[in-house]
Amino acid sequence: MKTIWFTGISGAGKTTLAKQYRSAYNPYAVLVDGDEVRKIMNPTLGYENNDRFRNVETASRMCKLINEDGHIVLATLSSPLEEQRKRAFNIIGRKNIFLVYVSCGIETAISRDPKGLYAKYYKNEITNMAGLDIPYETPDDADLVLNTEFFDIQTCIKTLHDSLLKRRK
């Protein structure tokens, strides 16, 4: 496993989990956050389906490049469609990805709204919010499911760490 890919709706806790995991267990891991990739590498992209695919593809290529340099990547992207995650698997290699589905109810995610995306959605500034006007396709092939609505961050990162240790054996 070279890339830990966190998927889930906006506000589920993907980036928070990745940062806390890195801080607690793997300070040399590289964080590839989908929103940062969009802002820095693809600043003209919106949230249309094709734009999401391009962002996932760009992030996946970054992960592969960083992996080839010998680093573990913590990738945090909503990647709401199965087809988007398959694209990442094709680029990085499924055997190189540990897929973590970060589960959280939409009401809780909206109340968190750490990046202000739901606020923008409700002001009609953006569309295509996974879980609202486009579906979030729950992955059937997740290596781990972490529910941040019912479990605190420390429990979730410990569960992730334990799962990764079991996977390495």
Coordinates of C-alpha atoms in Angstrom, one line a residue:
M1 CA 0.0 0.0 0.0
K2 CA 1.4 3.3 -1.1
T3 CA -1.6 5.6 -1.1
I4 CA -4.3 5.9 1.5
W5 CA -7.3 7.3 -0.4
F6 CA -10.0 8.9 1.7
T7 CA -13.3 9.3 0.0
G8 CA -16.6 10.7 1.4
I9 CA -18.8 13.7 1.1
S10 CA -17.5 17.2 1.9
G11 CA -17.4 17.7 5.6
A12 CA -17.1 14.0 6.5
G13 CA -13.6 14.5 7.9
K14 CA -11.3 13.2 5.2
T15 CA -8.7 15.9 5.6
T16 CA -8.9 16.1 9.3
L17 CA -8.4 12.3 9.6
A18 CA -5.5 12.4 7.2
K19 CA -3.7 15.2 9.0
Q20 CA -4.3 13.7 12.5
Y21 CA -3.1 10.3 11.2
R22 CA 0.0 11.8 9.8
S23 CA 0.7 13.7 13.0
A24 CA 0.2 10.6 15.2
Y25 CA 1.7 7.8 13.1
N26 CA 3.4 8.8 9.9
P27 CA 4.9 12.3 9.9
Y28 CA 6.6 11.7 6.6
A29 CA 3.5 10.9 4.6
V30 CA 2.6 13.4 1.9
L31 CA -0.9 14.9 2.0
V32 CA -2.6 15.4 -1.4
D33 CA -5.9 17.2 -0.7
G34 CA -8.4 17.4 -3.6
D35 CA -9.4 21.0 -2.8
E36 CA -5.8 22.1 -2.8
V37 CA -5.1 20.3 -6.0
R38 CA -8.1 22.0 -7.6
K39 CA -6.9 25.4 -6.3
I40 CA -3.2 25.1 -7.2
M41 CA -3.1 22.7 -10.2
N42 CA -6.6 23.2 -11.8
P43 CA -7.8 26.7 -10.7
T44 CA -10.3 26.9 -13.5
L45 CA -12.1 23.7 -12.6
G46 CA -15.6 23.8 -11.0
Y47 CA -17.6 20.9 -9.7
E48 CA -19.1 19.6 -12.9
N49 CA -18.7 15.9 -13.6
N50 CA -15.9 16.4 -16.1
D51 CA -14.1 18.8 -13.8
R52 CA -14.3 16.3 -10.9
F53 CA -12.8 13.6 -13.2
R54 CA -9.9 15.9 -14.2
N55 CA -9.2 16.8 -10.6
V56 CA -9.2 13.1 -9.6
E57 CA -6.9 12.3 -12.5
T58 CA -4.5 15.1 -11.6
A59 CA -4.4 14.1 -7.9
S60 CA -3.9 10.4 -8.9
R61 CA -1.0 11.3 -11.1
M62 CA 0.5 13.3 -8.3
C63 CA 0.0 10.3 -5.9
K64 CA 1.7 7.9 -8.3
L65 CA 4.7 10.3 -8.8
I66 CA 5.1 10.7 -5.0
N67 CA 4.7 7.0 -4.5
E68 CA 7.4 6.3 -7.1
D69 CA 9.7 8.5 -5.1
G70 CA 9.2 6.2 -2.1
H71 CA 6.6 8.2 -0.1
I72 CA 3.3 7.2 1.4
V73 CA 0.5 9.5 0.2
L74 CA -2.7 10.5 2.1
A75 CA -5.1 11.5 -0.6
T76 CA -8.3 13.3 0.4
L77 CA -10.8 13.6 -2.4
S78 CA -14.6 13.3 -2.3
S79 CA -14.4 11.2 -5.5
P80 CA -18.2 10.6 -5.2
L81 CA -18.5 8.3 -8.2
E82 CA -17.3 4.8 -8.5
E83 CA -16.0 5.6 -12.0
Q84 CA -13.8 8.4 -10.5
R85 CA -12.3 6.0 -7.9
K86 CA -11.7 3.4 -10.7
R87 CA -9.8 6.0 -12.6
A88 CA -7.5 6.6 -9.6
F89 CA -7.1 2.8 -9.2
N90 CA -6.1 2.6 -12.9
I91 CA -3.5 5.3 -12.5
I92 CA -2.0 4.4 -9.1
G93 CA -2.7 0.7 -9.2
R94 CA -5.5 -0.9 -7.0
K95 CA -2.9 -2.9 -5.1
N96 CA -1.2 0.3 -4.2
I97 CA -4.3 2.0 -2.7
F98 CA -5.9 1.5 0.7
L99 CA -9.4 2.9 0.2
V100 CA -11.0 4.5 3.3
Y101 CA -14.6 5.5 3.1
V102 CA -15.2 8.3 5.6
S103 CA -18.9 8.0 6.4
C104 CA -21.0 10.8 7.8
G105 CA -24.6 11.9 7.5
I106 CA -25.3 14.8 5.3
E107 CA -26.8 16.9 8.1
T108 CA -23.7 16.5 10.2
A109 CA -21.5 17.4 7.2
I110 CA -23.5 20.5 6.5
S111 CA -23.2 21.6 10.1
R112 CA -19.4 21.2 9.9
D113 CA -18.9 22.8 6.5
P114 CA -15.2 23.4 7.1
K115 CA -14.5 24.7 3.6
G116 CA -17.7 26.7 3.2
L117 CA -18.9 24.6 0.2
Y118 CA -22.4 23.9 1.6
A119 CA -22.8 27.6 2.3
K120 CA -21.8 28.4 -1.3
Y121 CA -24.2 25.7 -2.6
Y122 CA -27.1 27.1 -0.6
K123 CA -26.3 30.6 -2.0
N124 CA -26.4 29.1 -5.5
E125 CA -22.7 29.9 -6.0
I126 CA -21.8 26.3 -6.8
T127 CA -23.7 23.2 -7.9
N128 CA -23.0 19.5 -8.0
M129 CA -22.6 18.9 -4.3
A130 CA -22.2 15.2 -3.6
G131 CA -25.0 14.0 -1.4
L132 CA -27.3 16.8 -2.4
D133 CA -27.8 17.4 -6.1
I134 CA -25.5 14.7 -7.3
P135 CA -25.3 11.2 -5.8
Y136 CA -22.4 10.0 -3.6
E137 CA -21.9 6.3 -4.6
T138 CA -20.8 4.5 -1.4
P139 CA -17.8 2.3 -2.3
D140 CA -18.5 -1.4 -2.1
D141 CA -14.8 -2.2 -2.2
A142 CA -13.6 0.1 0.7
D143 CA -10.7 -1.5 2.7
L144 CA -12.0 0.4 5.7
V145 CA -15.1 2.4 6.7
L146 CA -14.7 5.1 9.3
N147 CA -17.8 6.8 10.7
T148 CA -16.9 10.2 11.9
E149 CA -20.4 11.0 13.0
F150 CA -20.5 8.3 15.7
F151 CA -16.8 7.9 16.5
D152 CA -14.3 10.6 17.5
I153 CA -11.2 11.4 15.5
Q154 CA -8.8 9.6 17.9
T155 CA -10.8 6.4 17.6
C156 CA -10.9 6.6 13.9
I157 CA -7.2 7.2 13.4
K158 CA -6.4 4.4 15.8
T159 CA -8.7 2.1 13.8
L160 CA -7.0 3.2 10.6
H161 CA -3.6 2.6 12.1
D162 CA -4.5 -0.9 13.3
S163 CA -6.1 -1.8 9.9
L164 CA -2.9 -0.7 8.1
L165 CA -0.8 -2.8 10.4
K166 CA -2.9 -5.9 9.8
R167 CA -2.7 -5.2 6.1
R168 CA 1.1 -5.2 6.1
K169 CA 1.2 -8.7 7.8

